[in-house]
Amino acid sequence: MKKTLVWTALAASLLLTACANEADKTTSSSPANSSQASTTGTGASQQYQKDLAYAINNPNATFPQLSSAIAENEAAVILKTTAGDIHIKLFPEQAPLAVENFLTHAKEGYYKDVIFHRVIKNFMIQTGDPKGNGTGGESIWKGKDDTIDAGNGFKNEISAFLYNIRGSLAMANAGADTNGSQFYINQNTADASSQLPTSKYPAKIIEAYKNGGNPSLDGGYTVFGQVTSGMDIVDQIVAVETDDMDKPKTDIKIESIEIVKDYDFSKK
């Protein structure tokens, strides 16, 4: 099997079989583990379980992905591509490492002219690799903070309030805590709610999965944003002709990322 940055053979297998076995191929950087409670460390896991219990049992629990409005504690960008603009809001409180990584790369022009190197209809679109083949990309912390990035990538941030619903933005990886620069947007349009256990999923999220998404990726990948406008562009990108490695035969590129609303990480 060919290995590319955001997907190990296991990650690729899980990610690909999650989309109805239509893409029985390996890939580079991609989502890996799909266990619902795959957080980093005992303390993090305990907090996740506590948050999940609250999210499931409290009718007043809120889920930032389910609102298109940009809240005070959120950031917002426009992903400008050669296919059109995709408006995205980001969740720095739930996924501070991923959001700061993404925003810093965006400001520094790291993603300029980077292609969508992997697109699979009824699954997702993936980009963020300067090499353009799924084997490249680094986090902003590489070589700077070994408590966040041990050399393989920065830590996963799994939240009981964020899921791989249609339109969600998430970090691709090659296993737990290997996040670099690659990311994907969930595109699947099929109702994915029927197999979700109420003991592990909040009712509002189960309802959201009726509009599509990839719940098998929950717990293994850091969700850190949500498309608020431009899913028609995502659907357009995923419909292009691809080669046998799911790479578009005609390049689709990120032209730039415009920061519409920034976030002050010094407040955290």
mmCIF file of C-alpha atoms in Angstrom:
data_model
loop_
_atom_site.group_PDB
_atom_site.id
_atom_site.type_symbol
_atom_site.label_atom_id
_atom_site.label_comp_id
_atom_site.label_asym_id
_atom_site.label_seq_id
_atom_site.Cartn_x
_atom_site.Cartn_y
_atom_site.Cartn_z
ATOM 1 C CA MET A 1 0.000 0.000 0.000
ATOM 2 C CA LYS A 2 1.197 3.523 -0.734
ATOM 3 C CA LYS A 3 1.539 5.679 2.359
ATOM 4 C CA THR A 4 0.861 9.398 2.245
ATOM 5 C CA LEU A 5 1.025 11.952 5.025
ATOM 6 C CA VAL A 6 -2.453 12.158 6.410
ATOM 7 C CA TRP A 7 -3.324 8.499 6.134
ATOM 8 C CA THR A 8 -1.557 5.403 7.289
ATOM 9 C CA ALA A 9 -2.773 2.120 5.825
ATOM 10 C CA LEU A 10 -5.124 1.826 8.799
ATOM 11 C CA ALA A 11 -6.258 5.417 8.573
ATOM 12 C CA ALA A 12 -6.776 5.139 4.847
ATOM 13 C CA SER A 13 -8.659 1.896 5.238
ATOM 14 C CA LEU A 14 -10.981 3.306 7.863
ATOM 15 C CA LEU A 15 -11.482 6.558 6.022
ATOM 16 C CA LEU A 16 -12.073 4.923 2.692
ATOM 17 C CA THR A 17 -14.298 2.100 3.863
ATOM 18 C CA ALA A 18 -16.279 4.721 5.722
ATOM 19 C CA CYS A 19 -17.437 6.012 2.369
ATOM 20 C CA ALA A 20 -19.257 2.895 1.262
ATOM 21 C CA ASN A 21 -16.222 0.974 -0.037
ATOM 22 C CA GLU A 22 -16.260 2.964 -3.248
ATOM 23 C CA ALA A 23 -12.641 4.031 -2.797
ATOM 24 C CA ASP A 24 -10.769 0.846 -2.002
ATOM 25 C CA LYS A 25 -7.400 2.564 -2.270
ATOM 26 C CA THR A 26 -4.728 3.938 0.018
ATOM 27 C CA THR A 27 -3.852 7.613 0.389
ATOM 28 C CA SER A 28 -1.401 9.996 1.920
ATOM 29 C CA SER A 29 -2.224 12.282 4.812
ATOM 30 C CA SER A 30 -5.654 11.279 5.948
ATOM 31 C CA PRO A 31 -7.959 10.503 8.892
ATOM 32 C CA ALA A 32 -6.946 7.436 10.889
ATOM 33 C CA ASN A 33 -8.420 6.027 14.090
ATOM 34 C CA SER A 34 -12.207 6.025 14.435
ATOM 35 C CA SER A 35 -12.714 5.225 18.112
ATOM 36 C CA GLN A 36 -15.193 7.678 19.608
ATOM 37 C CA ALA A 37 -13.170 8.419 22.755
ATOM 38 C CA SER A 38 -9.700 8.545 21.296
ATOM 39 C CA THR A 39 -8.402 11.557 23.225
ATOM 40 C CA THR A 40 -4.828 12.135 24.336
ATOM 41 C CA GLY A 41 -3.974 11.128 27.916
ATOM 42 C CA THR A 42 -6.068 9.937 30.825
ATOM 43 C CA GLY A 43 -7.042 13.424 31.955
ATOM 44 C CA ALA A 44 -8.132 14.396 28.469
ATOM 45 C CA SER A 45 -10.136 11.185 28.119
ATOM 46 C CA GLN A 46 -11.881 11.762 31.444
ATOM 47 C CA GLN A 47 -12.762 15.315 30.435
ATOM 48 C CA TYR A 48 -14.047 14.065 27.098
ATOM 49 C CA GLN A 49 -16.320 11.521 28.795
ATOM 50 C CA LYS A 50 -17.618 14.206 31.139
ATOM 51 C CA ASP A 51 -18.282 16.565 28.224
ATOM 52 C CA LEU A 52 -19.937 13.799 26.214
ATOM 53 C CA ALA A 53 -22.282 12.945 29.073
ATOM 54 C CA TYR A 54 -23.246 16.611 29.291
ATOM 55 C CA ALA A 55 -23.696 16.892 25.505
ATOM 56 C CA ILE A 56 -25.962 13.842 25.410
ATOM 57 C CA ASN A 57 -28.023 14.449 28.531
ATOM 58 C CA ASN A 58 -28.379 18.208 28.715
ATOM 59 C CA PRO A 59 -31.002 19.656 26.337
ATOM 60 C CA ASN A 60 -29.326 23.054 26.679
ATOM 61 C CA ALA A 61 -26.011 21.799 25.275
ATOM 62 C CA THR A 62 -24.944 23.812 22.237
ATOM 63 C CA PHE A 63 -22.954 22.684 19.219
ATOM 64 C CA PRO A 64 -21.131 25.487 17.341
ATOM 65 C CA GLN A 65 -21.225 23.668 14.004
ATOM 66 C CA LEU A 66 -25.015 23.850 13.906
ATOM 67 C CA SER A 67 -25.129 27.646 13.637
ATOM 68 C CA SER A 68 -23.920 29.611 10.618
ATOM 69 C CA ALA A 69 -23.446 32.752 12.714
ATOM 70 C CA ILE A 70 -19.871 33.631 13.719
ATOM 71 C CA ALA A 71 -19.733 33.836 17.515
ATOM 72 C CA GLU A 72 -17.464 36.124 19.506
ATOM 73 C CA ASN A 73 -15.233 33.190 20.493
ATOM 74 C CA GLU A 74 -14.867 31.938 16.909
ATOM 75 C CA ALA A 75 -12.725 32.896 13.914
ATOM 76 C CA ALA A 76 -13.702 33.003 10.233
ATOM 77 C CA VAL A 77 -11.906 32.669 6.904
ATOM 78 C CA ILE A 78 -12.614 32.501 3.198
ATOM 79 C CA LEU A 79 -10.820 29.659 1.462
ATOM 80 C CA LYS A 80 -10.350 31.082 -2.017
ATOM 81 C CA THR A 81 -9.862 28.321 -4.571
ATOM 82 C CA THR A 82 -9.674 28.159 -8.337
ATOM 83 C CA ALA A 83 -13.134 26.561 -8.194
ATOM 84 C CA GLY A 84 -14.664 29.300 -6.032
ATOM 85 C CA ASP A 85 -14.858 30.603 -2.467
ATOM 86 C CA ILE A 86 -15.590 28.494 0.606
ATOM 87 C CA HIS A 87 -16.540 30.391 3.785
ATOM 88 C CA ILE A 88 -15.508 28.637 7.002
ATOM 89 C CA LYS A 89 -15.814 29.411 10.699
ATOM 90 C CA LEU A 90 -13.227 28.059 13.124
ATOM 91 C CA PHE A 91 -13.461 26.874 16.731
ATOM 92 C CA PRO A 92 -10.388 28.038 18.703
ATOM 93 C CA GLU A 93 -11.889 27.212 22.099
ATOM 94 C CA GLN A 94 -12.522 23.543 21.271
ATOM 95 C CA ALA A 95 -9.451 23.053 19.028
ATOM 96 C CA PRO A 96 -6.911 25.790 19.816
ATOM 97 C CA LEU A 97 -3.862 23.977 18.435
ATOM 98 C CA ALA A 98 -5.479 23.179 15.092
ATOM 99 C CA VAL A 99 -6.993 26.642 14.657
ATOM 100 C CA GLU A 100 -3.788 28.505 15.545
ATOM 101 C CA ASN A 101 -1.849 26.211 13.223
ATOM 102 C CA PHE A 102 -4.294 26.829 10.372
ATOM 103 C CA LEU A 103 -4.542 30.606 10.872
ATOM 104 C CA THR A 104 -0.770 31.040 11.173
ATOM 105 C CA HIS A 105 -0.152 29.041 8.004
ATOM 106 C CA ALA A 106 -2.878 31.058 6.266
ATOM 107 C CA LYS A 107 -1.352 34.402 7.275
ATOM 108 C CA GLU A 108 2.099 33.319 6.170
ATOM 109 C CA GLY A 109 0.887 32.182 2.745
ATOM 110 C CA TYR A 110 1.813 28.564 3.420
ATOM 111 C CA TYR A 111 -1.260 27.281 1.586
ATOM 112 C CA LYS A 112 -0.944 29.525 -1.490
ATOM 113 C CA ASP A 113 -1.134 27.495 -4.726
ATOM 114 C CA VAL A 114 -1.433 24.212 -2.803
ATOM 115 C CA ILE A 115 -3.628 21.742 -4.698
ATOM 116 C CA PHE A 116 -6.475 19.512 -3.572
ATOM 117 C CA HIS A 117 -4.486 16.307 -3.930
ATOM 118 C CA ARG A 118 -7.242 13.878 -2.953
ATOM 119 C CA VAL A 119 -10.969 14.092 -3.572
ATOM 120 C CA ILE A 120 -13.507 11.289 -3.230
ATOM 121 C CA LYS A 121 -17.154 11.791 -4.111
ATOM 122 C CA ASN A 122 -19.548 11.077 -1.234
ATOM 123 C CA PHE A 123 -16.627 11.295 1.171
ATOM 124 C CA MET A 124 -14.330 14.353 1.373
ATOM 125 C CA ILE A 125 -11.858 16.726 -0.277
ATOM 126 C CA GLN A 126 -8.299 16.995 1.060
ATOM 127 C CA THR A 127 -5.555 19.607 0.698
ATOM 128 C CA GLY A 128 -2.859 21.415 2.683
ATOM 129 C CA ASP A 129 0.220 19.533 1.453
ATOM 130 C CA PRO A 130 2.842 21.785 -0.219
ATOM 131 C CA LYS A 131 4.240 18.701 -1.959
ATOM 132 C CA GLY A 132 0.863 18.027 -3.532
ATOM 133 C CA ASN A 133 1.018 14.263 -3.086
ATOM 134 C CA GLY A 134 -0.107 13.707 0.499
ATOM 135 C CA THR A 135 3.368 13.075 1.944
ATOM 136 C CA GLY A 136 4.281 16.605 3.002
ATOM 137 C CA GLY A 137 3.380 19.428 5.317
ATOM 138 C CA GLU A 138 4.447 20.520 8.798
ATOM 139 C CA SER A 139 2.839 22.170 11.792
ATOM 140 C CA ILE A 140 3.868 25.610 13.042
ATOM 141 C CA TRP A 141 5.297 23.974 16.190
ATOM 142 C CA LYS A 142 7.692 21.547 14.549
ATOM 143 C CA GLY A 143 11.031 22.006 16.289
ATOM 144 C CA LYS A 144 9.646 24.730 18.567
ATOM 145 C CA ASP A 145 7.539 23.068 21.240
ATOM 146 C CA ASP A 146 8.061 19.376 21.944
ATOM 147 C CA THR A 147 5.160 19.366 24.408
ATOM 148 C CA ILE A 148 2.785 20.031 21.519
ATOM 149 C CA ASP A 149 4.640 18.563 18.543
ATOM 150 C CA ALA A 150 6.985 15.673 19.299
ATOM 151 C CA GLY A 151 8.336 15.618 15.760
ATOM 152 C CA ASN A 152 5.589 13.529 14.197
ATOM 153 C CA GLY A 153 2.936 16.214 14.441
ATOM 154 C CA PHE A 154 0.812 18.027 16.979
ATOM 155 C CA LYS A 155 -1.700 16.512 19.345
ATOM 156 C CA ASN A 156 -5.256 15.509 18.478
ATOM 157 C CA GLU A 157 -8.030 17.630 19.977
ATOM 158 C CA ILE A 158 -11.228 15.600 20.193
ATOM 159 C CA SER A 159 -14.318 17.459 21.395
ATOM 160 C CA ALA A 160 -17.711 16.103 22.443
ATOM 161 C CA PHE A 161 -19.185 19.179 20.750
ATOM 162 C CA LEU A 162 -17.589 18.826 17.277
ATOM 163 C CA TYR A 163 -18.209 16.050 14.711
ATOM 164 C CA ASN A 164 -17.478 15.019 11.117
ATOM 165 C CA ILE A 165 -20.854 16.192 9.836
ATOM 166 C CA ARG A 166 -21.192 17.389 6.247
ATOM 167 C CA GLY A 167 -19.199 20.585 5.767
ATOM 168 C CA SER A 168 -16.909 20.095 8.746
ATOM 169 C CA LEU A 169 -13.226 20.976 8.490
ATOM 170 C CA ALA A 170 -10.761 18.579 10.137
ATOM 171 C CA MET A 171 -7.058 17.789 10.340
ATOM 172 C CA ALA A 172 -5.829 14.843 8.305
ATOM 173 C CA ASN A 173 -3.260 12.662 10.053
ATOM 174 C CA ALA A 174 -1.262 9.443 9.940
ATOM 175 C CA GLY A 175 -2.391 8.266 13.342
ATOM 176 C CA ALA A 176 -3.013 9.869 16.718
ATOM 177 C CA ASP A 177 -1.094 13.110 17.372
ATOM 178 C CA THR A 178 0.513 13.355 13.913
ATOM 179 C CA ASN A 179 -1.249 16.482 12.659
ATOM 180 C CA GLY A 180 0.788 18.708 10.357
ATOM 181 C CA SER A 181 -0.740 21.031 7.766
ATOM 182 C CA GLN A 182 -3.107 18.842 5.759
ATOM 183 C CA PHE A 183 -6.845 19.132 6.268
ATOM 184 C CA TYR A 184 -10.078 17.866 4.739
ATOM 185 C CA ILE A 185 -13.701 18.936 4.355
ATOM 186 C CA ASN A 186 -16.386 16.273 4.774
ATOM 187 C CA GLN A 187 -18.568 16.194 1.654
ATOM 188 C CA ASN A 188 -20.712 13.053 1.974
ATOM 189 C CA THR A 189 -24.388 13.866 1.306
ATOM 190 C CA ALA A 190 -25.927 10.536 2.347
ATOM 191 C CA ASP A 191 -27.943 10.238 5.553
ATOM 192 C CA ALA A 192 -25.432 8.914 8.084
ATOM 193 C CA SER A 193 -27.655 9.004 11.154
ATOM 194 C CA SER A 194 -29.290 5.585 11.209
ATOM 195 C CA GLN A 195 -26.381 3.658 12.757
ATOM 196 C CA LEU A 196 -25.462 6.194 15.443
ATOM 197 C CA PRO A 197 -26.073 5.000 19.029
ATOM 198 C CA THR A 198 -27.841 7.489 21.282
ATOM 199 C CA SER A 199 -25.482 6.414 24.072
ATOM 200 C CA LYS A 200 -22.535 7.916 22.198
ATOM 201 C CA TYR A 201 -24.067 10.747 20.169
ATOM 202 C CA PRO A 202 -26.098 13.815 21.173
ATOM 203 C CA ALA A 203 -29.568 13.938 19.584
ATOM 204 C CA LYS A 204 -28.803 17.214 17.790
ATOM 205 C CA ILE A 205 -25.720 15.702 16.160
ATOM 206 C CA ILE A 206 -27.609 12.581 15.075
ATOM 207 C CA GLU A 207 -30.129 14.918 13.452
ATOM 208 C CA ALA A 208 -27.311 16.844 11.731
ATOM 209 C CA TYR A 209 -25.888 13.601 10.328
ATOM 210 C CA LYS A 210 -29.125 13.155 8.371
ATOM 211 C CA ASN A 211 -27.675 15.772 6.018
ATOM 212 C CA GLY A 212 -24.507 13.754 5.496
ATOM 213 C CA GLY A 213 -21.024 13.381 6.915
ATOM 214 C CA ASN A 214 -18.649 10.631 8.013
ATOM 215 C CA PRO A 215 -19.269 9.544 11.626
ATOM 216 C CA SER A 216 -16.718 6.718 11.353
ATOM 217 C CA LEU A 217 -14.041 9.432 11.506
ATOM 218 C CA ASP A 218 -15.258 10.813 14.832
ATOM 219 C CA GLY A 219 -12.703 10.408 17.595
ATOM 220 C CA GLY A 220 -9.711 9.977 15.303
ATOM 221 C CA TYR A 221 -9.458 13.398 13.678
ATOM 222 C CA THR A 222 -9.499 16.929 15.033
ATOM 223 C CA VAL A 223 -12.573 18.786 13.788
ATOM 224 C CA PHE A 224 -11.800 22.511 13.991
ATOM 225 C CA GLY A 225 -14.160 24.295 11.604
ATOM 226 C CA GLN A 226 -17.397 24.264 9.635
ATOM 227 C CA VAL A 227 -18.310 25.524 6.170
ATOM 228 C CA THR A 228 -20.935 28.266 6.489
ATOM 229 C CA SER A 229 -21.227 29.021 2.767
ATOM 230 C CA GLY A 230 -19.796 27.409 -0.342
ATOM 231 C CA MET A 231 -20.718 23.753 -0.022
ATOM 232 C CA ASP A 232 -21.706 23.988 -3.666
ATOM 233 C CA ILE A 233 -18.014 24.618 -4.379
ATOM 234 C CA VAL A 234 -17.028 21.600 -2.264
ATOM 235 C CA ASP A 235 -19.509 19.489 -4.231
ATOM 236 C CA GLN A 236 -18.103 20.886 -7.470
ATOM 237 C CA ILE A 237 -14.538 20.007 -6.476
ATOM 238 C CA VAL A 238 -15.437 16.468 -5.460
ATOM 239 C CA ALA A 239 -17.172 15.859 -8.802
ATOM 240 C CA VAL A 240 -14.085 16.447 -10.964
ATOM 241 C CA GLU A 241 -12.399 13.640 -12.856
ATOM 242 C CA THR A 242 -9.625 11.964 -10.848
ATOM 243 C CA ASP A 243 -6.843 9.453 -11.451
ATOM 244 C CA ASP A 244 -6.490 6.092 -9.711
ATOM 245 C CA MET A 245 -5.034 7.824 -6.629
ATOM 246 C CA ASP A 246 -8.089 10.117 -6.309
ATOM 247 C CA LYS A 247 -6.079 13.145 -7.471
ATOM 248 C CA PRO A 248 -7.934 15.558 -9.786
ATOM 249 C CA LYS A 249 -6.626 15.313 -13.340
ATOM 250 C CA THR A 250 -6.891 19.089 -13.593
ATOM 251 C CA ASP A 251 -5.354 20.893 -10.629
ATOM 252 C CA ILE A 252 -7.672 22.719 -8.247
ATOM 253 C CA LYS A 253 -5.677 25.100 -6.071
ATOM 254 C CA ILE A 254 -5.974 27.261 -3.002
ATOM 255 C CA GLU A 255 -5.345 30.793 -4.269
ATOM 256 C CA SER A 256 -5.330 32.358 -0.824
ATOM 257 C CA ILE A 257 -7.007 32.254 2.573
ATOM 258 C CA GLU A 258 -8.606 35.517 3.682
ATOM 259 C CA ILE A 259 -8.914 36.042 7.434
ATOM 260 C CA VAL A 260 -12.377 37.529 7.938
ATOM 261 C CA LYS A 261 -12.317 37.334 11.744
ATOM 262 C CA ASP A 262 -9.121 36.607 13.655
ATOM 263 C CA TYR A 263 -8.688 35.240 17.157
ATOM 264 C CA ASP A 264 -6.356 36.427 19.913
ATOM 265 C CA PHE A 265 -4.673 33.296 21.280
ATOM 266 C CA SER A 266 -2.900 35.319 23.977
ATOM 267 C CA LYS A 267 -6.233 35.378 25.810
ATOM 268 C CA LYS A 268 -6.089 31.642 26.437
#
